[in-house]
Amino acid sequence: MTSRRLFTGRLLCTSLAISATLGLAPVAAFAQAKLKVAGIYTVPYEQQWVSRIHKALKAAEARGEIEYKSSENVANADYERVMREYANGGNQLVFGEVFGVESAARKVAKDFPKTAFVMGSSGKPQAPNFSVFDNYIQEPAYLTGMIAGGMTKTNKIGMVGGFPIPEVNRLMHAFMAGAKEVNPKVEFTVTFINSWFDPPKAKEATFAMIDKGADVLYAERFGVSDAAKEKGKLAIGNVIDTQPQYPDTVVASALWHMEPSVDRAIGLVKAGKFTAEDYGPYSMMKHKGSSLAPLGTFEKKVPADVVAKVKAREAEILAGKFTVKVDDSQPKSTAK
């Protein structure tokens, strides 16, 4: 018995030595190893957009699938350096958003061809290892627009966005189209604060819209709902559901779920099949990458005929019978 154990032990050691010599990882060790994943964000974790990526990666970490490290509030000037540090640190998959540092980020990806990058970007994928994504949640944005069009009493809706880039523009256009479907008389005032995270500035812009008669506000940025709450107006949320914090203010929200994209990337890297691709479509409703938040506290306050129209349109979207137009151009105010 003892001899057999010694022989088995020697055989195992010999196999491991051969594997190491040939550069092959032992199957058992590879299967048990956690994927090293990093996240690099230019804003705080609580910012709506970034919070969705962080949440999905934390969920994968909680399941024991990955080892996750991340950095928040990384300045554009430091972004390339941080990317290189994480890549040099052995991270096999890196998530982030590079809208302001496209060229630098793509240069890093070229220098680390064996590292998988999945980055929020306005550009195209870059072979072999730079995938892109953004929040293609124009479908639920359209549905929230329908609700807003049915809730406004003044027919004036205010919209506050961060920057007029495609990722923001397409959501605003979808929202406006949804509102117009239900209420052709509605007018829009559109303002961009030129910041991804400046609640006081967004709040100030919202107050100006309310002073001009807007009674429903599209909260693409934090700070809008605070202003609406203070003035007794209504707000429509974006990316996350803030109704629990604003139960008498936030009527509905277009939710973004990054889990389908994150889980796909993790699976492909683990399988050794990761390639550069556009993950944008995985944020659409058919992939469970986005959804309309429950009306919750406003379930009985939204007119029944509007709710019926929204549910019918939602069903058509999921069935592929209705397509929300993607318009990346900068939206303009229509209010006189």
PDB file of N, CA, C and O in Angstrom, residues 6-61:
ATOM      1  N   LEU A   6       3.767   5.822  -2.761  1.00  0.00           N
ATOM      2  CA  LEU A   6       5.014   6.474  -3.141  1.00  0.00           C
ATOM      3  C   LEU A   6       5.146   6.552  -4.653  1.00  0.00           C
ATOM      4  O   LEU A   6       5.563   7.559  -5.216  1.00  0.00           O
ATOM      5  N   PHE A   7       4.744   5.457  -5.312  1.00  0.00           N
ATOM      6  CA  PHE A   7       4.829   5.415  -6.774  1.00  0.00           C
ATOM      7  C   PHE A   7       3.889   6.449  -7.396  1.00  0.00           C
ATOM      8  O   PHE A   7       4.266   7.183  -8.306  1.00  0.00           O
ATOM      9  N   THR A   8       2.659   6.500  -6.814  1.00  0.00           N
ATOM     10  CA  THR A   8       1.685   7.465  -7.322  1.00  0.00           C
ATOM     11  C   THR A   8       2.172   8.893  -7.127  1.00  0.00           C
ATOM     12  O   THR A   8       2.032   9.747  -7.996  1.00  0.00           O
ATOM     13  N   GLY A   9       2.775   9.137  -5.957  1.00  0.00           N
ATOM     14  CA  GLY A   9       3.291  10.472  -5.679  1.00  0.00           C
ATOM     15  C   GLY A   9       4.398  10.851  -6.633  1.00  0.00           C
ATOM     16  O   GLY A   9       4.456  11.962  -7.141  1.00  0.00           O
ATOM     17  N   ARG A  10       5.334   9.870  -6.889  1.00  0.00           N
ATOM     18  CA  ARG A  10       6.436  10.153  -7.822  1.00  0.00           C
ATOM     19  C   ARG A  10       5.888  10.426  -9.221  1.00  0.00           C
ATOM     20  O   ARG A  10       6.355  11.308  -9.938  1.00  0.00           O
ATOM     21  N   LEU A  11       4.872   9.647  -9.630  1.00  0.00           N
ATOM     22  CA  LEU A  11       4.285   9.799 -10.952  1.00  0.00           C
ATOM     23  C   LEU A  11       3.650  11.179 -11.106  1.00  0.00           C
ATOM     24  O   LEU A  11       3.802  11.846 -12.124  1.00  0.00           O
ATOM     25  N   LEU A  12       2.950  11.631 -10.033  1.00  0.00           N
ATOM     26  CA  LEU A  12       2.311  12.944 -10.066  1.00  0.00           C
ATOM     27  C   LEU A  12       3.351  14.053 -10.158  1.00  0.00           C
ATOM     28  O   LEU A  12       3.226  14.990 -10.943  1.00  0.00           O
ATOM     29  N   CYS A  13       4.419  13.924  -9.359  1.00  0.00           N
ATOM     30  CA  CYS A  13       5.467  14.945  -9.390  1.00  0.00           C
ATOM     31  C   CYS A  13       6.135  15.009 -10.755  1.00  0.00           C
ATOM     32  O   CYS A  13       6.432  16.076 -11.278  1.00  0.00           O
ATOM     33  N   THR A  14       6.363  13.810 -11.327  1.00  0.00           N
ATOM     34  CA  THR A  14       6.981  13.750 -12.649  1.00  0.00           C
ATOM     35  C   THR A  14       6.091  14.412 -13.690  1.00  0.00           C
ATOM     36  O   THR A  14       6.545  15.168 -14.544  1.00  0.00           O
ATOM     37  N   SER A  15       4.769  14.152 -13.608  1.00  0.00           N
ATOM     38  CA  SER A  15       3.821  14.738 -14.559  1.00  0.00           C
ATOM     39  C   SER A  15       3.802  16.250 -14.452  1.00  0.00           C
ATOM     40  O   SER A  15       3.770  16.965 -15.458  1.00  0.00           O
ATOM     41  N   LEU A  16       3.828  16.742 -13.201  1.00  0.00           N
ATOM     42  CA  LEU A  16       3.819  18.184 -12.992  1.00  0.00           C
ATOM     43  C   LEU A  16       5.096  18.823 -13.534  1.00  0.00           C
ATOM     44  O   LEU A  16       5.073  19.902 -14.113  1.00  0.00           O
ATOM     45  N   ALA A  17       6.229  18.114 -13.329  1.00  0.00           N
ATOM     46  CA  ALA A  17       7.500  18.639 -13.810  1.00  0.00           C
ATOM     47  C   ALA A  17       7.509  18.719 -15.327  1.00  0.00           C
ATOM     48  O   ALA A  17       7.969  19.701 -15.915  1.00  0.00           O
ATOM     49  N   ILE A  18       6.960  17.690 -15.990  1.00  0.00           N
ATOM     50  CA  ILE A  18       6.902  17.680 -17.447  1.00  0.00           C
ATOM     51  C   ILE A  18       6.008  18.801 -17.941  1.00  0.00           C
ATOM     52  O   ILE A  18       6.321  19.517 -18.883  1.00  0.00           O
ATOM     53  N   SER A  19       4.858  18.979 -17.237  1.00  0.00           N
ATOM     54  CA  SER A  19       3.923  20.042 -17.621  1.00  0.00           C
ATOM     55  C   SER A  19       4.583  21.410 -17.515  1.00  0.00           C
ATOM     56  O   SER A  19       4.435  22.261 -18.384  1.00  0.00           O
ATOM     57  N   ALA A  20       5.357  21.589 -16.426  1.00  0.00           N
ATOM     58  CA  ALA A  20       6.024  22.869 -16.230  1.00  0.00           C
ATOM     59  C   ALA A  20       7.072  23.104 -17.302  1.00  0.00           C
ATOM     60  O   ALA A  20       7.228  24.209 -17.824  1.00  0.00           O
ATOM     61  N   THR A  21       7.807  22.024 -17.638  1.00  0.00           N
ATOM     62  CA  THR A  21       8.839  22.140 -18.662  1.00  0.00           C
ATOM     63  C   THR A  21       8.245  22.524 -20.003  1.00  0.00           C
ATOM     64  O   THR A  21       8.788  23.330 -20.749  1.00  0.00           O
ATOM     65  N   LEU A  22       7.095  21.959 -20.315  1.00  0.00           N
ATOM     66  CA  LEU A  22       6.457  22.214 -21.599  1.00  0.00           C
ATOM     67  C   LEU A  22       5.618  23.496 -21.592  1.00  0.00           C
ATOM     68  O   LEU A  22       5.044  23.874 -22.598  1.00  0.00           O
ATOM     69  N   GLY A  23       5.538  24.122 -20.423  1.00  0.00           N
ATOM     70  CA  GLY A  23       4.746  25.345 -20.340  1.00  0.00           C
ATOM     71  C   GLY A  23       3.257  25.067 -20.258  1.00  0.00           C
ATOM     72  O   GLY A  23       2.437  25.905 -20.598  1.00  0.00           O
ATOM     73  N   LEU A  24       2.886  23.866 -19.801  1.00  0.00           N
ATOM     74  CA  LEU A  24       1.481  23.504 -19.713  1.00  0.00           C
ATOM     75  C   LEU A  24       1.007  23.620 -18.282  1.00  0.00           C
ATOM     76  O   LEU A  24       1.681  23.157 -17.360  1.00  0.00           O
ATOM     77  N   ALA A  25      -0.170  24.213 -18.069  1.00  0.00           N
ATOM     78  CA  ALA A  25      -0.727  24.340 -16.723  1.00  0.00           C
ATOM     79  C   ALA A  25      -1.451  23.053 -16.362  1.00  0.00           C
ATOM     80  O   ALA A  25      -2.166  22.494 -17.191  1.00  0.00           O
ATOM     81  N   PRO A  26      -1.278  22.564 -15.155  1.00  0.00           N
ATOM     82  CA  PRO A  26      -2.023  21.370 -14.734  1.00  0.00           C
ATOM     83  C   PRO A  26      -3.508  21.636 -14.838  1.00  0.00           C
ATOM     84  O   PRO A  26      -3.984  22.704 -14.458  1.00  0.00           O
ATOM     85  N   VAL A  27      -4.267  20.680 -15.328  1.00  0.00           N
ATOM     86  CA  VAL A  27      -5.700  20.871 -15.551  1.00  0.00           C
ATOM     87  C   VAL A  27      -6.415  21.258 -14.271  1.00  0.00           C
ATOM     88  O   VAL A  27      -7.203  22.188 -14.231  1.00  0.00           O
ATOM     89  N   ALA A  28      -6.119  20.543 -13.177  1.00  0.00           N
ATOM     90  CA  ALA A  28      -6.813  20.807 -11.917  1.00  0.00           C
ATOM     91  C   ALA A  28      -6.546  22.223 -11.427  1.00  0.00           C
ATOM     92  O   ALA A  28      -7.444  22.940 -11.018  1.00  0.00           O
ATOM     93  N   ALA A  29      -5.273  22.652 -11.520  1.00  0.00           N
ATOM     94  CA  ALA A  29      -4.925  23.981 -11.048  1.00  0.00           C
ATOM     95  C   ALA A  29      -5.597  25.043 -11.900  1.00  0.00           C
ATOM     96  O   ALA A  29      -6.089  26.036 -11.401  1.00  0.00           O
ATOM     97  N   PHE A  30      -5.640  24.836 -13.204  1.00  0.00           N
ATOM     98  CA  PHE A  30      -6.278  25.799 -14.106  1.00  0.00           C
ATOM     99  C   PHE A  30      -7.767  25.906 -13.817  1.00  0.00           C
ATOM    100  O   PHE A  30      -8.327  26.985 -13.791  1.00  0.00           O
ATOM    101  N   ALA A  31      -8.397  24.765 -13.564  1.00  0.00           N
ATOM    102  CA  ALA A  31      -9.840  24.752 -13.335  1.00  0.00           C
ATOM    103  C   ALA A  31     -10.198  25.490 -12.055  1.00  0.00           C
ATOM    104  O   ALA A  31     -11.251  26.089 -11.947  1.00  0.00           O
ATOM    105  N   GLN A  32      -9.289  25.427 -11.061  1.00  0.00           N
ATOM    106  CA  GLN A  32      -9.601  26.014  -9.761  1.00  0.00           C
ATOM    107  C   GLN A  32      -9.170  27.479  -9.668  1.00  0.00           C
ATOM    108  O   GLN A  32      -9.610  28.204  -8.805  1.00  0.00           O
ATOM    109  N   ALA A  33      -8.261  27.907 -10.550  1.00  0.00           N
ATOM    110  CA  ALA A  33      -7.742  29.272 -10.486  1.00  0.00           C
ATOM    111  C   ALA A  33      -8.828  30.287 -10.797  1.00  0.00           C
ATOM    112  O   ALA A  33      -9.614  30.103 -11.713  1.00  0.00           O
ATOM    113  N   LYS A  34      -8.848  31.365 -10.015  1.00  0.00           N
ATOM    114  CA  LYS A  34      -9.817  32.435 -10.265  1.00  0.00           C
ATOM    115  C   LYS A  34      -9.248  33.391 -11.308  1.00  0.00           C
ATOM    116  O   LYS A  34      -8.061  33.721 -11.284  1.00  0.00           O
ATOM    117  N   LEU A  35     -10.095  33.830 -12.181  1.00  0.00           N
ATOM    118  CA  LEU A  35      -9.697  34.785 -13.200  1.00  0.00           C
ATOM    119  C   LEU A  35      -9.410  36.125 -12.531  1.00  0.00           C
ATOM    120  O   LEU A  35     -10.194  36.601 -11.713  1.00  0.00           O
ATOM    121  N   LYS A  36      -8.278  36.734 -12.865  1.00  0.00           N
ATOM    122  CA  LYS A  36      -7.932  38.029 -12.296  1.00  0.00           C
ATOM    123  C   LYS A  36      -8.525  39.127 -13.183  1.00  0.00           C
ATOM    124  O   LYS A  36      -8.177  39.244 -14.360  1.00  0.00           O
ATOM    125  N   VAL A  37      -9.415  39.924 -12.601  1.00  0.00           N
ATOM    126  CA  VAL A  37     -10.135  40.957 -13.345  1.00  0.00           C
ATOM    127  C   VAL A  37      -9.941  42.313 -12.667  1.00  0.00           C
ATOM    128  O   VAL A  37      -9.947  42.414 -11.441  1.00  0.00           O
ATOM    129  N   ALA A  38      -9.780  43.341 -13.488  1.00  0.00           N
ATOM    130  CA  ALA A  38      -9.614  44.695 -12.961  1.00  0.00           C
ATOM    131  C   ALA A  38     -10.665  45.626 -13.550  1.00  0.00           C
ATOM    132  O   ALA A  38     -11.171  45.408 -14.654  1.00  0.00           O
ATOM    133  N   GLY A  39     -11.001  46.663 -12.796  1.00  0.00           N
ATOM    134  CA  GLY A  39     -11.930  47.690 -13.265  1.00  0.00           C
ATOM    135  C   GLY A  39     -11.292  49.059 -13.080  1.00  0.00           C
ATOM    136  O   GLY A  39     -10.710  49.320 -12.023  1.00  0.00           O
ATOM    137  N   ILE A  40     -11.372  49.910 -14.099  1.00  0.00           N
ATOM    138  CA  ILE A  40     -10.777  51.251 -14.014  1.00  0.00           C
ATOM    139  C   ILE A  40     -11.851  52.272 -14.367  1.00  0.00           C
ATOM    140  O   ILE A  40     -12.371  52.276 -15.488  1.00  0.00           O
ATOM    141  N   TYR A  41     -12.186  53.148 -13.423  1.00  0.00           N
ATOM    142  CA  TYR A  41     -13.305  54.065 -13.603  1.00  0.00           C
ATOM    143  C   TYR A  41     -12.885  55.512 -13.361  1.00  0.00           C
ATOM    144  O   TYR A  41     -12.156  55.803 -12.412  1.00  0.00           O
ATOM    145  N   THR A  42     -13.368  56.415 -14.195  1.00  0.00           N
ATOM    146  CA  THR A  42     -12.988  57.823 -14.078  1.00  0.00           C
ATOM    147  C   THR A  42     -13.867  58.598 -13.100  1.00  0.00           C
ATOM    148  O   THR A  42     -13.618  59.769 -12.841  1.00  0.00           O
ATOM    149  N   VAL A  43     -14.889  57.948 -12.588  1.00  0.00           N
ATOM    150  CA  VAL A  43     -15.836  58.586 -11.660  1.00  0.00           C
ATOM    151  C   VAL A  43     -16.026  57.685 -10.439  1.00  0.00           C
ATOM    152  O   VAL A  43     -15.540  56.550 -10.422  1.00  0.00           O
ATOM    153  N   PRO A  44     -16.753  58.144  -9.407  1.00  0.00           N
ATOM    154  CA  PRO A  44     -16.975  57.308  -8.226  1.00  0.00           C
ATOM    155  C   PRO A  44     -17.812  56.070  -8.547  1.00  0.00           C
ATOM    156  O   PRO A  44     -18.601  56.066  -9.505  1.00  0.00           O
ATOM    157  N   TYR A  45     -17.670  55.043  -7.739  1.00  0.00           N
ATOM    158  CA  TYR A  45     -18.437  53.817  -7.937  1.00  0.00           C
ATOM    159  C   TYR A  45     -19.942  54.076  -7.937  1.00  0.00           C
ATOM    160  O   TYR A  45     -20.696  53.383  -8.610  1.00  0.00           O
ATOM    161  N   GLU A  46     -20.385  55.074  -7.178  1.00  0.00           N
ATOM    162  CA  GLU A  46     -21.833  55.311  -7.059  1.00  0.00           C
ATOM    163  C   GLU A  46     -22.430  56.019  -8.268  1.00  0.00           C
ATOM    164  O   GLU A  46     -23.649  56.125  -8.384  1.00  0.00           O
ATOM    165  N   GLN A  47     -21.587  56.556  -9.161  1.00  0.00           N
ATOM    166  CA  GLN A  47     -22.120  57.169 -10.376  1.00  0.00           C
ATOM    167  C   GLN A  47     -22.905  56.120 -11.152  1.00  0.00           C
ATOM    168  O   GLN A  47     -22.486  54.966 -11.252  1.00  0.00           O
ATOM    169  N   GLN A  48     -24.089  56.524 -11.705  1.00  0.00           N
ATOM    170  CA  GLN A  48     -25.016  55.543 -12.266  1.00  0.00           C
ATOM    171  C   GLN A  48     -24.356  54.549 -13.222  1.00  0.00           C
ATOM    172  O   GLN A  48     -24.464  53.326 -13.056  1.00  0.00           O
ATOM    173  N   TRP A  49     -23.709  55.056 -14.230  1.00  0.00           N
ATOM    174  CA  TRP A  49     -23.188  54.242 -15.324  1.00  0.00           C
ATOM    175  C   TRP A  49     -22.151  53.246 -14.827  1.00  0.00           C
ATOM    176  O   TRP A  49     -22.236  52.042 -15.055  1.00  0.00           O
ATOM    177  N   VAL A  50     -21.164  53.755 -14.106  1.00  0.00           N
ATOM    178  CA  VAL A  50     -20.094  52.904 -13.588  1.00  0.00           C
ATOM    179  C   VAL A  50     -20.609  51.926 -12.543  1.00  0.00           C
ATOM    180  O   VAL A  50     -20.123  50.791 -12.446  1.00  0.00           O
ATOM    181  N   SER A  51     -21.607  52.327 -11.782  1.00  0.00           N
ATOM    182  CA  SER A  51     -22.124  51.443 -10.731  1.00  0.00           C
ATOM    183  C   SER A  51     -22.646  50.128 -11.299  1.00  0.00           C
ATOM    184  O   SER A  51     -22.596  49.087 -10.641  1.00  0.00           O
ATOM    185  N   ARG A  52     -23.162  50.166 -12.543  1.00  0.00           N
ATOM    186  CA  ARG A  52     -23.688  48.947 -13.165  1.00  0.00           C
ATOM    187  C   ARG A  52     -22.582  47.947 -13.497  1.00  0.00           C
ATOM    188  O   ARG A  52     -22.753  46.744 -13.332  1.00  0.00           O
ATOM    189  N   ILE A  53     -21.440  48.449 -13.977  1.00  0.00           N
ATOM    190  CA  ILE A  53     -20.303  47.583 -14.289  1.00  0.00           C
ATOM    191  C   ILE A  53     -19.740  47.007 -12.992  1.00  0.00           C
ATOM    192  O   ILE A  53     -19.494  45.807 -12.878  1.00  0.00           O
ATOM    193  N   HIS A  54     -19.541  47.888 -12.026  1.00  0.00           N
ATOM    194  CA  HIS A  54     -18.983  47.487 -10.725  1.00  0.00           C
ATOM    195  C   HIS A  54     -19.868  46.445 -10.047  1.00  0.00           C
ATOM    196  O   HIS A  54     -19.376  45.454  -9.496  1.00  0.00           O
ATOM    197  N   LYS A  55     -21.171  46.652 -10.102  1.00  0.00           N
ATOM    198  CA  LYS A  55     -22.120  45.727  -9.484  1.00  0.00           C
ATOM    199  C   LYS A  55     -22.029  44.337 -10.121  1.00  0.00           C
ATOM    200  O   LYS A  55     -22.021  43.317  -9.419  1.00  0.00           O
ATOM    201  N   ALA A  56     -21.972  44.284 -11.450  1.00  0.00           N
ATOM    202  CA  ALA A  56     -21.913  42.997 -12.144  1.00  0.00           C
ATOM    203  C   ALA A  56     -20.615  42.255 -11.832  1.00  0.00           C
ATOM    204  O   ALA A  56     -20.607  41.030 -11.659  1.00  0.00           O
ATOM    205  N   LEU A  57     -19.513  42.994 -11.750  1.00  0.00           N
ATOM    206  CA  LEU A  57     -18.231  42.371 -11.434  1.00  0.00           C
ATOM    207  C   LEU A  57     -18.171  41.922  -9.975  1.00  0.00           C
ATOM    208  O   LEU A  57     -17.603  40.866  -9.661  1.00  0.00           O
ATOM    209  N   LYS A  58     -18.762  42.699  -9.083  1.00  0.00           N
ATOM    210  CA  LYS A  58     -18.818  42.293  -7.668  1.00  0.00           C
ATOM    211  C   LYS A  58     -19.655  41.025  -7.504  1.00  0.00           C
ATOM    212  O   LYS A  58     -19.363  40.192  -6.643  1.00  0.00           O
ATOM    213  N   ALA A  59     -20.691  40.883  -8.330  1.00  0.00           N
ATOM    214  CA  ALA A  59     -21.528  39.676  -8.266  1.00  0.00           C
ATOM    215  C   ALA A  59     -20.725  38.453  -8.699  1.00  0.00           C
ATOM    216  O   ALA A  59     -20.828  37.379  -8.096  1.00  0.00           O
ATOM    217  N   ALA A  60     -19.911  38.607  -9.747  1.00  0.00           N
ATOM    218  CA  ALA A  60     -19.061  37.503 -10.203  1.00  0.00           C
ATOM    219  C   ALA A  60     -18.023  37.162  -9.139  1.00  0.00           C
ATOM    220  O   ALA A  60     -17.690  35.990  -8.926  1.00  0.00           O
ATOM    221  N   GLU A  61     -17.532  38.186  -8.457  1.00  0.00           N
ATOM    222  CA  GLU A  61     -16.574  37.969  -7.373  1.00  0.00           C
ATOM    223  C   GLU A  61     -17.240  37.210  -6.227  1.00  0.00           C
ATOM    224  O   GLU A  61     -16.658  36.265  -5.664  1.00  0.00           O
TER     225      GLU A  61
END
